[in-house]
Coordinates of C-alpha atoms in Angstrom, one line a residue:
Chain A
M1 CA -7.7 4.9 -29.9
T2 CA -6.9 5.1 -33.5
K3 CA -7.9 2.7 -36.1
R4 CA -4.9 0.7 -35.8
S5 CA -5.9 -0.4 -32.8
S6 CA -9.4 -2.1 -33.9
Q7 CA -7.9 -5.1 -35.7
M8 CA -8.3 -7.5 -32.9
D9 CA -12.2 -6.7 -32.8
S10 CA -12.8 -5.7 -36.5
G11 CA -15.1 -7.5 -38.6
S12 CA -17.4 -10.6 -37.6
G13 CA -14.7 -12.7 -35.8
V14 CA -14.7 -11.3 -32.5
S15 CA -13.2 -14.3 -31.0
L16 CA -14.3 -15.9 -27.8
G17 CA -11.0 -15.2 -26.3
A18 CA -11.5 -11.4 -26.9
R19 CA -15.0 -11.7 -25.3
L20 CA -13.8 -13.2 -22.3
I21 CA -10.8 -10.4 -22.0
V22 CA -13.4 -7.9 -21.8
A23 CA -16.5 -9.8 -20.0
A24 CA -14.3 -11.3 -17.1
P25 CA -13.0 -8.1 -15.7
Y26 CA -16.1 -6.3 -16.3
L27 CA -18.8 -8.6 -14.8
W28 CA -16.4 -9.0 -11.9
L29 CA -16.5 -5.0 -11.2
L30 CA -20.3 -4.8 -12.0
G31 CA -20.7 -7.6 -9.5
F32 CA -18.5 -6.5 -6.6
F33 CA -18.1 -2.7 -7.1
L34 CA -21.0 -1.4 -8.8
V35 CA -23.9 -3.9 -7.3
P36 CA -22.5 -3.4 -3.7
F37 CA -23.0 0.5 -3.8
L38 CA -26.6 -0.2 -4.9
I39 CA -26.9 -2.3 -1.9
V40 CA -25.5 0.5 0.3
L41 CA -27.8 3.1 -1.2
K42 CA -30.8 0.6 -0.7
I43 CA -29.9 -0.1 2.9
S44 CA -29.2 3.6 3.8
L45 CA -33.1 4.0 3.0
S46 CA -33.9 1.1 5.1
E47 CA -34.8 1.3 8.8
S48 CA -32.4 -0.5 11.6
A49 CA -34.0 -3.5 13.0
I50 CA -33.5 -6.5 15.6
A51 CA -33.2 -8.9 12.9
Q52 CA -30.9 -10.6 10.9
P53 CA -30.1 -9.0 8.7
P54 CA -30.4 -6.1 11.0
Y55 CA -32.6 -3.8 9.0
L56 CA -36.2 -3.5 7.3
P57 CA -37.8 -3.9 4.8
V58 CA -36.2 -6.8 2.9
L59 CA -37.1 -7.3 -0.5
D60 CA -39.3 -10.3 -0.7
L61 CA -39.0 -11.4 -4.6
T62 CA -41.3 -14.4 -4.2
A63 CA -44.4 -12.0 -3.4
G64 CA -44.2 -10.5 -7.0
L65 CA -45.3 -6.9 -7.5
R66 CA -46.8 -6.6 -4.2
G67 CA -43.8 -7.5 -2.7
L68 CA -42.0 -5.0 -4.7
R69 CA -44.6 -2.3 -3.8
D70 CA -44.5 -3.1 -0.1
F71 CA -40.7 -2.7 -0.2
V72 CA -40.6 0.6 -2.1
S73 CA -43.1 2.0 0.5
G74 CA -41.1 0.9 3.5
L75 CA -38.3 2.9 2.3
S76 CA -37.6 6.2 3.8
F77 CA -35.2 9.1 4.2
T78 CA -35.2 8.9 8.2
N79 CA -31.4 8.1 8.3
Y80 CA -30.5 11.0 6.1
F81 CA -32.4 13.4 8.3
T82 CA -31.1 11.8 11.5
I83 CA -27.5 12.5 10.0
A84 CA -28.4 16.2 8.9
G85 CA -30.0 16.9 12.3
D86 CA -27.2 15.7 14.4
D87 CA -24.4 18.0 15.2
L88 CA -22.1 15.0 16.0
Y89 CA -21.9 13.8 12.0
L90 CA -21.8 17.4 11.1
F91 CA -18.8 18.0 13.0
S92 CA -17.4 14.9 11.8
Y93 CA -17.7 15.6 8.0
L94 CA -16.3 19.1 8.7
K95 CA -13.6 17.7 10.6
S96 CA -12.7 15.5 8.0
L97 CA -12.7 18.1 5.3
E98 CA -10.4 20.1 7.5
V99 CA -7.9 17.7 8.1
A100 CA -7.9 16.5 4.4
A101 CA -7.4 20.1 3.3
V102 CA -4.8 20.9 5.9
S103 CA -2.8 17.8 5.3
T104 CA -3.0 17.9 1.6
T105 CA -1.6 21.6 2.0
I106 CA 1.3 20.4 4.1
L107 CA 1.9 17.7 1.6
L108 CA 2.1 19.8 -1.2
V109 CA 4.4 21.9 0.5
C110 CA 6.6 19.0 1.6
G111 CA 6.2 16.9 -1.3
V112 CA 6.9 19.3 -4.2
P113 CA 10.3 20.3 -3.3
L114 CA 11.5 16.8 -2.6
A115 CA 9.8 15.8 -6.0
Y116 CA 11.6 18.8 -7.9
A117 CA 15.0 17.9 -6.2
M118 CA 14.4 14.1 -7.3
A119 CA 13.9 15.4 -11.0
R120 CA 16.9 17.5 -10.8
A121 CA 19.2 14.6 -9.6
P122 CA 21.5 13.1 -12.1
R123 CA 19.5 10.8 -14.3
A124 CA 21.5 7.6 -13.2
A125 CA 20.5 8.1 -9.8
Q126 CA 16.8 9.0 -10.3
P127 CA 15.6 5.2 -10.6
L128 CA 17.3 4.4 -7.0
L129 CA 15.5 7.7 -5.9
V130 CA 12.0 6.3 -7.0
T131 CA 12.6 3.4 -5.5
L132 CA 13.5 4.8 -2.2
V133 CA 10.6 7.0 -2.2
M134 CA 8.4 3.8 -3.2
L135 CA 9.6 1.3 -0.5
P136 CA 7.9 3.0 2.7
F137 CA 4.7 2.7 0.3
W138 CA 5.2 -1.1 -0.1
T139 CA 5.6 -1.7 3.7
S140 CA 2.5 -1.7 5.8
F141 CA 0.5 1.5 6.4
L142 CA -0.3 -0.1 9.7
I143 CA 3.4 -0.4 10.5
R144 CA 4.4 3.3 9.4
V145 CA 1.6 4.3 11.8
Y146 CA 2.9 2.1 14.7
A147 CA 6.6 3.3 13.8
W148 CA 5.1 6.9 14.8
I149 CA 3.5 5.6 18.1
N150 CA 6.9 4.6 19.1
I151 CA 8.2 8.0 18.7
L152 CA 5.5 10.1 19.7
Q153 CA 4.2 8.6 23.1
R154 CA 4.5 10.1 26.6
D155 CA 7.8 8.5 27.4
G156 CA 8.7 8.0 23.7
L157 CA 12.0 9.0 21.7
L158 CA 10.7 12.7 20.6
N159 CA 10.2 13.7 24.3
Q160 CA 13.5 12.1 25.6
A161 CA 15.2 14.1 22.7
L162 CA 13.6 17.2 23.5
I163 CA 14.3 16.9 27.1
R164 CA 17.9 16.1 26.9
L165 CA 18.1 19.0 24.6
G166 CA 16.7 21.2 27.2
L167 CA 13.8 22.4 25.0
V168 CA 11.0 21.1 27.4
E169 CA 11.5 20.5 31.0
E170 CA 8.3 18.1 31.1
P171 CA 7.1 15.6 28.6
T172 CA 4.8 17.1 26.2
T173 CA 1.7 15.2 25.1
W174 CA 2.0 14.3 21.6
L175 CA -0.2 11.2 20.8
A176 CA -3.8 11.9 20.8
T177 CA -3.6 15.4 19.2
D178 CA -4.2 16.6 15.8
T179 CA -0.5 17.1 15.6
A180 CA -0.1 13.4 15.7
V181 CA -2.5 12.9 13.1
Y182 CA -0.9 15.4 10.7
I183 CA 2.3 13.8 11.2
G184 CA 1.0 10.6 10.7
L185 CA -1.1 11.4 7.4
V186 CA 2.0 13.4 5.7
Y187 CA 4.3 10.5 6.5
S188 CA 1.8 8.0 5.2
Y189 CA 0.6 9.7 1.8
L190 CA 4.1 11.6 1.2
P191 CA 4.8 8.7 -1.7
F192 CA 1.3 9.7 -3.2
M193 CA 2.3 13.2 -3.5
V194 CA 5.9 12.9 -4.6
L195 CA 5.4 10.2 -7.4
P196 CA 3.0 12.0 -9.7
A197 CA 4.6 15.3 -8.8
Y198 CA 8.3 14.0 -9.9
A199 CA 7.0 12.2 -13.0
S200 CA 5.5 15.6 -14.4
F201 CA 8.7 17.5 -13.2
E202 CA 10.7 15.0 -14.9
K203 CA 8.6 15.1 -18.3
F204 CA 9.2 18.4 -19.3
D205 CA 11.7 20.1 -21.8
E206 CA 14.9 21.1 -19.8
S207 CA 15.8 23.4 -22.5
L208 CA 13.2 25.7 -21.2
L209 CA 14.9 26.1 -18.0
E210 CA 18.1 26.9 -19.7
A211 CA 16.7 29.6 -21.7
A212 CA 15.3 31.1 -18.7
A213 CA 18.4 31.1 -17.0
D214 CA 20.1 32.6 -20.1
L215 CA 17.8 35.2 -20.1
G216 CA 18.7 36.0 -16.6
C217 CA 15.6 34.7 -14.6
P218 CA 16.4 33.9 -11.1
R219 CA 16.2 30.2 -10.4
W220 CA 13.3 30.6 -7.8
R221 CA 11.6 32.6 -10.5
T222 CA 11.8 30.2 -13.2
F223 CA 10.4 27.7 -10.8
F224 CA 7.2 29.6 -10.2
V225 CA 6.8 30.9 -13.8
I226 CA 7.8 27.9 -15.8
T227 CA 7.9 24.6 -13.7
L228 CA 4.8 25.0 -11.8
P229 CA 2.5 26.0 -14.6
L230 CA 3.7 23.3 -16.8
A231 CA 3.7 20.6 -14.0
W232 CA 0.4 21.3 -12.5
R233 CA -1.6 18.5 -13.5
G234 CA 0.7 16.1 -11.8
L235 CA 0.6 18.0 -8.6
A236 CA -3.3 18.2 -8.9
A237 CA -3.2 14.2 -9.4
G238 CA -1.2 14.1 -6.4
A239 CA -3.2 16.3 -4.3
L240 CA -6.5 14.5 -5.3
L241 CA -4.8 11.1 -4.5
C242 CA -4.1 12.3 -1.0
F243 CA -7.1 14.4 -0.3
V244 CA -9.9 11.9 -1.4
P245 CA -8.7 8.9 0.6
I246 CA -7.8 11.0 3.6
V247 CA -11.3 12.4 4.2
G248 CA -12.4 8.8 4.5
E249 CA -9.4 7.8 6.6
F250 CA -9.7 5.5 9.4
V251 CA -6.6 4.0 10.9
V252 CA -4.3 6.9 11.4
P253 CA -6.7 9.2 13.2
D254 CA -7.9 6.1 15.4
L255 CA -4.3 5.3 16.4
L256 CA -2.6 8.7 16.7
G257 CA -5.9 11.0 17.2
G258 CA -7.6 12.0 20.2
S259 CA -11.2 10.8 20.9
E260 CA -13.0 14.2 21.2
A261 CA -13.3 15.1 17.5
T262 CA -13.5 12.0 15.5
M263 CA -13.3 11.8 11.5
I264 CA -16.1 10.5 9.4
G265 CA -14.3 7.2 8.8
Q266 CA -14.1 6.6 12.5
T267 CA -17.7 7.5 12.8
L268 CA -18.9 5.1 10.1
W269 CA -16.8 2.4 11.9
T270 CA -18.3 2.9 15.2
E271 CA -21.8 3.1 13.8
F272 CA -21.1 -0.4 12.3
F273 CA -18.9 -2.0 14.6
A274 CA -20.0 -0.8 18.0
N275 CA -23.6 0.5 17.4
R276 CA -24.4 -2.2 14.9
D277 CA -26.6 0.3 12.9
W278 CA -26.0 -0.9 9.4
P279 CA -28.8 1.6 7.9
A280 CA -26.9 4.8 9.8
A281 CA -23.5 3.6 8.5
S282 CA -24.8 3.2 5.0
A283 CA -26.4 6.7 5.0
V284 CA -22.9 8.1 6.5
A285 CA -21.2 6.1 3.7
V286 CA -23.6 7.6 0.9
A287 CA -23.1 10.9 2.2
L288 CA -19.4 10.8 2.3
L289 CA -19.2 9.5 -1.4
V290 CA -21.4 12.3 -2.3
L291 CA -19.2 14.7 -0.6
L292 CA -16.4 13.3 -2.6
L293 CA -17.8 13.0 -5.7
A294 CA -16.5 16.3 -7.2
P295 CA -12.8 15.4 -6.3
I296 CA -13.2 11.9 -7.5
A297 CA -14.9 13.3 -11.0
I298 CA -11.8 15.9 -11.5
Y299 CA -9.3 13.2 -10.5
Q300 CA -10.8 10.5 -13.0
H301 CA -10.8 13.6 -15.7
L302 CA -7.1 14.0 -15.3
Q303 CA -6.5 10.4 -15.5
T304 CA -8.5 9.8 -18.6
R305 CA -7.0 12.9 -20.3
E306 CA -3.6 11.2 -19.3
I307 CA -4.5 8.0 -21.1
K308 CA -5.5 9.8 -24.0
V309 CA -2.2 11.7 -24.4
R310 CA -0.4 8.4 -24.0
Q311 CA -2.3 6.8 -26.5
Chain B
M1 CA 24.6 21.1 -16.3
R2 CA 23.3 18.3 -14.0
R3 CA 25.1 19.7 -10.8
M4 CA 22.4 19.8 -8.1
S5 CA 21.8 22.9 -6.2
V6 CA 22.3 23.0 -2.3
T7 CA 18.6 23.7 -1.9
N8 CA 17.8 20.5 -3.8
L9 CA 20.2 18.4 -2.1
V10 CA 18.6 19.5 1.4
A11 CA 15.1 18.7 0.0
L12 CA 16.5 15.2 -1.0
A13 CA 18.1 14.5 2.4
L14 CA 15.4 15.9 4.5
G15 CA 12.6 13.9 2.7
L16 CA 14.5 10.8 2.8
A17 CA 15.5 11.0 6.4
F18 CA 11.7 11.9 7.3
L19 CA 10.6 8.6 5.3
Y20 CA 13.3 6.4 6.8
V21 CA 14.0 7.5 10.6
P22 CA 10.8 6.3 12.1
I23 CA 11.3 2.6 10.2
A24 CA 14.7 2.5 11.7
I25 CA 13.7 3.4 15.1
L26 CA 11.4 0.8 14.8
V27 CA 13.6 -1.7 13.6
V28 CA 16.4 -1.0 16.2
Y29 CA 14.0 -1.3 18.9
S30 CA 13.0 -4.7 17.9
F31 CA 16.2 -5.8 19.1
N32 CA 16.1 -3.9 22.6
A33 CA 16.6 -6.4 25.4
S34 CA 14.4 -4.2 27.7
R35 CA 10.7 -4.9 27.9
L36 CA 10.3 -1.1 28.3
V37 CA 9.9 0.0 24.7
T38 CA 11.6 3.3 25.6
V39 CA 14.5 2.2 27.4
W40 CA 17.5 0.7 25.8
G41 CA 18.4 -2.4 27.5
G42 CA 21.2 -3.7 24.8
W43 CA 21.0 -6.0 21.6
S44 CA 18.9 -9.2 22.1
T45 CA 16.6 -11.4 19.9
R46 CA 14.4 -12.5 22.7
W47 CA 11.3 -10.8 21.0
Y48 CA 11.8 -13.0 17.8
A49 CA 12.1 -16.0 20.1
A50 CA 8.9 -14.8 21.8
L51 CA 7.2 -14.4 18.6
L52 CA 7.9 -18.3 17.4
E53 CA 5.6 -19.1 20.7
D54 CA 2.7 -16.6 19.6
R55 CA 0.6 -19.4 17.9
A56 CA -2.1 -16.7 17.1
M57 CA 0.2 -14.6 15.4
I58 CA 1.5 -17.3 13.4
D59 CA -1.8 -18.5 12.4
A60 CA -2.9 -14.8 11.5
A61 CA 0.2 -14.6 9.3
L62 CA -0.5 -17.7 7.6
A63 CA -4.1 -16.8 6.7
S64 CA -2.8 -13.2 5.5
L65 CA -0.1 -15.2 3.1
L66 CA -2.8 -17.5 1.8
I67 CA -5.2 -14.4 1.3
A68 CA -2.7 -12.2 -0.5
T69 CA -1.3 -15.3 -2.9
V70 CA -4.7 -16.2 -3.9
S71 CA -6.3 -12.6 -4.6
A72 CA -3.2 -11.3 -6.2
A73 CA -3.1 -14.2 -8.5
L74 CA -6.7 -13.6 -9.4
A75 CA -6.2 -9.8 -9.6
T76 CA -3.1 -10.3 -11.8
V77 CA -5.4 -12.2 -14.5
L78 CA -8.4 -10.1 -14.1
G79 CA -6.3 -6.8 -14.2
A80 CA -4.4 -7.8 -17.3
F81 CA -7.7 -8.6 -18.9
A82 CA -8.8 -5.2 -18.1
A83 CA -5.7 -3.6 -19.3
L84 CA -6.0 -5.2 -22.7
A85 CA -9.8 -4.4 -22.8
L86 CA -8.9 -0.7 -22.2
T87 CA -6.0 -0.4 -24.6
R88 CA -7.0 -2.9 -27.1
F89 CA -10.7 -3.2 -27.6
R90 CA -13.4 -1.1 -28.6
F91 CA -16.6 -2.0 -26.9
R92 CA -20.0 -0.4 -25.5
G93 CA -19.8 0.7 -22.0
R94 CA -15.9 1.4 -22.2
L95 CA -16.0 4.8 -20.4
P96 CA -17.9 3.2 -17.6
F97 CA -15.8 0.2 -17.4
A98 CA -12.6 2.9 -17.4
A99 CA -14.4 4.7 -14.4
M100 CA -14.8 1.4 -12.4
I101 CA -11.1 0.8 -12.8
Y102 CA -10.2 4.2 -11.4
A103 CA -12.6 4.6 -8.8
P104 CA -11.3 2.2 -6.5
L105 CA -8.0 3.6 -6.4
V106 CA -9.2 6.7 -4.3
M107 CA -12.3 5.3 -2.7
P108 CA -12.3 5.5 1.0
E109 CA -11.5 2.0 1.9
V110 CA -14.4 2.2 4.7
I111 CA -16.7 2.4 1.9
T112 CA -15.5 -0.3 0.0
G113 CA -15.4 -2.6 2.8
L114 CA -18.9 -1.7 4.0
S115 CA -20.3 -2.0 0.7
L116 CA -18.8 -5.4 0.1
L117 CA -19.8 -6.6 3.4
L118 CA -23.5 -5.8 2.8
L119 CA -23.3 -7.6 -0.5
F120 CA -22.2 -10.7 1.2
V121 CA -25.0 -10.3 3.6
A122 CA -27.2 -9.9 1.0
I123 CA -26.4 -12.9 -1.0
D124 CA -26.1 -14.8 2.2
L125 CA -22.7 -15.6 1.7
D126 CA -20.7 -17.1 4.6
R127 CA -17.8 -14.7 5.8
G128 CA -14.3 -15.8 6.4
L129 CA -11.1 -16.1 4.1
F130 CA -13.0 -16.6 0.9
T131 CA -15.1 -13.5 1.4
I132 CA -11.7 -11.2 2.0
I133 CA -10.2 -13.1 -1.1
I134 CA -13.2 -11.5 -3.2
A135 CA -12.8 -8.1 -1.7
H136 CA -8.7 -7.9 -2.0
T137 CA -9.1 -9.3 -5.7
T138 CA -11.8 -6.4 -6.3
L139 CA -9.2 -3.7 -5.0
T140 CA -6.2 -4.8 -6.3
M141 CA -7.1 -5.7 -9.7
C142 CA -7.5 -2.2 -10.5
F143 CA -4.1 -1.4 -9.6
V144 CA -2.8 -4.3 -11.8
A145 CA -4.9 -2.8 -14.6
I146 CA -3.1 0.3 -14.4
V147 CA 0.5 -1.0 -14.1
V148 CA -0.3 -3.2 -17.1
Q149 CA -1.9 -0.7 -19.1
S150 CA 0.9 1.8 -19.0
R151 CA 3.2 -1.0 -20.2
L152 CA 0.8 -1.6 -23.2
A153 CA 0.2 2.0 -24.0
T154 CA 4.0 2.4 -24.5
F155 CA 4.0 -0.8 -26.5
D156 CA 5.3 -0.9 -30.3
R157 CA 2.1 -2.1 -31.8
S158 CA 4.1 -2.6 -35.2
L159 CA 5.5 -6.0 -33.6
E160 CA 2.0 -7.3 -33.2
E161 CA 1.0 -6.1 -36.6
A162 CA 4.2 -7.7 -38.1
A163 CA 3.2 -11.2 -36.6
M164 CA -0.3 -10.8 -37.8
D165 CA 0.7 -9.9 -41.3
L166 CA 2.8 -12.9 -41.4
G167 CA -0.3 -14.9 -40.8
C168 CA 0.0 -15.5 -36.8
P169 CA -3.5 -15.8 -35.6
P170 CA -4.4 -13.3 -32.8
G171 CA -4.4 -15.6 -30.1
R172 CA -0.9 -17.1 -30.8
T173 CA 0.2 -13.3 -31.4
F174 CA -0.6 -12.5 -27.8
F175 CA 1.2 -15.4 -26.5
A176 CA 4.3 -15.1 -28.6
V177 CA 4.6 -11.4 -28.8
V178 CA 2.4 -9.4 -26.4
L179 CA 2.8 -11.3 -23.4
P180 CA 6.6 -11.6 -23.3
V181 CA 6.8 -7.6 -23.8
I182 CA 4.2 -6.8 -20.7
M183 CA 5.4 -9.9 -18.7
P184 CA 7.5 -7.4 -16.2
A185 CA 4.7 -5.2 -15.7
V186 CA 2.2 -8.4 -15.1
I187 CA 5.0 -9.5 -12.3
A188 CA 5.2 -5.8 -10.9
G189 CA 1.3 -5.6 -10.9
F190 CA 1.2 -9.4 -9.1
L191 CA 3.8 -8.1 -6.5
L192 CA 1.7 -4.9 -6.1
A193 CA -1.6 -6.8 -5.4
F194 CA 0.4 -9.0 -2.9
S195 CA 1.6 -6.4 -0.8
L196 CA -1.6 -4.3 -0.8
S197 CA -3.6 -7.4 0.2
L198 CA -1.1 -8.1 2.8
D199 CA -1.2 -4.8 4.2
D200 CA -5.1 -4.3 4.0
L201 CA -6.8 -3.7 7.8
V202 CA -9.8 -1.9 6.8
I203 CA -11.4 -3.9 4.1
A204 CA -10.5 -7.3 5.7
S205 CA -12.1 -6.0 9.0
F206 CA -15.4 -5.5 7.4
T207 CA -15.4 -8.7 5.2
T208 CA -14.1 -11.1 7.5
G209 CA -15.9 -13.5 9.8
P210 CA -15.7 -15.7 12.7
G211 CA -12.2 -17.5 12.9
A212 CA -10.6 -15.5 10.1
T213 CA -7.8 -13.1 11.4
T214 CA -5.6 -11.4 9.4
L215 CA -2.1 -10.1 10.3
P216 CA -3.1 -6.5 10.1
I217 CA -6.2 -7.2 12.3
R218 CA -4.3 -9.1 14.9
I219 CA -1.4 -6.3 14.7
Y220 CA -4.0 -3.8 15.2
S221 CA -5.7 -5.4 18.0
E222 CA -2.5 -5.4 19.8
I223 CA -1.2 -1.6 18.8
R224 CA -4.4 -0.5 20.5
L225 CA -3.4 -1.9 23.6
G226 CA -0.2 0.0 23.6
V227 CA 3.6 -0.4 22.2
K228 CA 5.1 -3.9 22.7
P229 CA 8.6 -5.3 21.7
E230 CA 7.1 -8.4 20.1
I231 CA 5.0 -6.0 17.6
N232 CA 8.5 -4.4 16.8
A233 CA 9.7 -7.6 15.8
V234 CA 6.7 -8.8 13.6
C235 CA 7.0 -5.3 11.8
T236 CA 10.7 -5.5 11.3
I237 CA 10.1 -9.3 9.7
F238 CA 7.3 -7.7 7.6
I239 CA 9.6 -4.9 6.4
A240 CA 12.4 -7.2 5.9
V241 CA 10.3 -9.6 3.8
V242 CA 8.8 -6.5 1.5
A243 CA 12.3 -4.8 1.4
A244 CA 13.6 -8.3 -0.2
T245 CA 10.2 -8.4 -2.5
V246 CA 11.0 -5.1 -3.9
V247 CA 14.8 -5.7 -4.6
A248 CA 13.8 -8.9 -6.4
A249 CA 11.2 -7.1 -8.3
S250 CA 13.6 -4.5 -9.3
L251 CA 16.0 -7.0 -10.5
I252 CA 13.4 -8.7 -12.7
E253 CA 12.1 -5.4 -14.1
K254 CA 14.8 -3.0 -14.3
S255 CA 12.6 -0.1 -15.6
R256 CA 10.2 -0.5 -12.9
G257 CA 10.1 3.1 -11.8
R258 CA 8.4 3.8 -15.2
E259 CA 5.3 1.6 -14.1
A260 CA 5.4 2.9 -10.5
R261 CA 5.1 6.4 -11.8
A262 CA 2.4 5.5 -14.2
L263 CA 0.7 4.2 -11.5
L264 CA 0.7 7.4 -9.6
A265 CA 0.8 9.9 -12.1

């Protein structure tokens, strides 16, 4: 922000319109984004109960200070001890981190060459290529996962093709395996990796590459010595944009994965919808958030830096 | 100089094939005459005809369209305000505000959904279409804010200054100068919000109530039971609508790629 940008809010005449422009989204996000988190935090410290709502204690504001004291003394860390003590949750978290780390790595390996090729394509073709990569992102997530069920099921097209080619005798099981989950995740998140990577490849000065080529640097080496160091911010943003949501992913592992080792998003879903244990679900959510705090903070840092650079 | 190497061409071809072949297969098989989804029985539109009879599916689609329209409209106004607030105003709490704009973009959906549901229960709000609209507005306004903000950041401020130097009041400057310039980004933001809302399964599942079923919730419950040609037909219609919208959007906004990249970069 420079001093030029302060004219609209300078002086005493901060207009009603200006106040509204700041206040409306601010209040909306406070009410529907921040407050809900505080409620999750509070309920994660409550106990499950057969009541409506199904947890205790409930803050009784009409009882004044005594009500507040009763409320605070009713809070406990029981749910967190349960989570920490139960292997099911621990495995769930570890499984989620593993799946997210592996699929983000695959996404980097697949996405970076694609993004680089887009940035090296003729200028006139680039907007079309961006649209082509964006288009699947605009179609439904659910539909993209469903498309893979068509292909991966036991008598699906992949097995038909493999048998016709003589590569396998019997149909192989693809659905309900980790392989299917990885295919689904890479397929769904590829645009999130490619577009930020493309944006940073496309931005930098091409004469650097020409200079390297003139000085006899082989092309693959130019890529590692010049291109990657200059573009790493975009790649990191893309990787985090994939990693963080994948840790909490529900749809892909639920539809393509097996039932033996579930990811944390599925555990939370089951806790909430099947077991109706709201405090446990809340505690799982808070623990998940704590786990993701560091990657989210790094992502935010990269983003806010991007804004400063742009201004 | 702009000759592409073979490696780059292969990377492009493989990447695009990977993105499009599964969708193409899905679309082709929606026209399969056979009930068995894996056996090709010739071309037919019978599954589309069957869809017209499926009252529950049509109701779910209508509910989804209603939710997407209302929440995208709300999100566009709030998101554009947020973008203006971030780029044009200095105020206390600007950093926490920016953090609240960026956080929902990466927040796992299960957490957003759960937290909003617990809020609705705490304030004793009856759940249904209305609560899904609030939830979708909250999520999508952040996407709109980022799309519009990238447009504002590259906007030539001297136009605005010139208008005000000539005595144009700030409010009028906004409508006469700023709004026309950011309009393409606002429209792109609306379309993005609309398609995100239409697409959402997880947040809607948490925040819905009895009697409010959206299209993704309906499709999800069908998919869990296995592959069905009718679902291929629904998905094909969905893809056609989205493709038409995107083509329309890129005709409106020729440089849409910039917002798209800014959104994800």
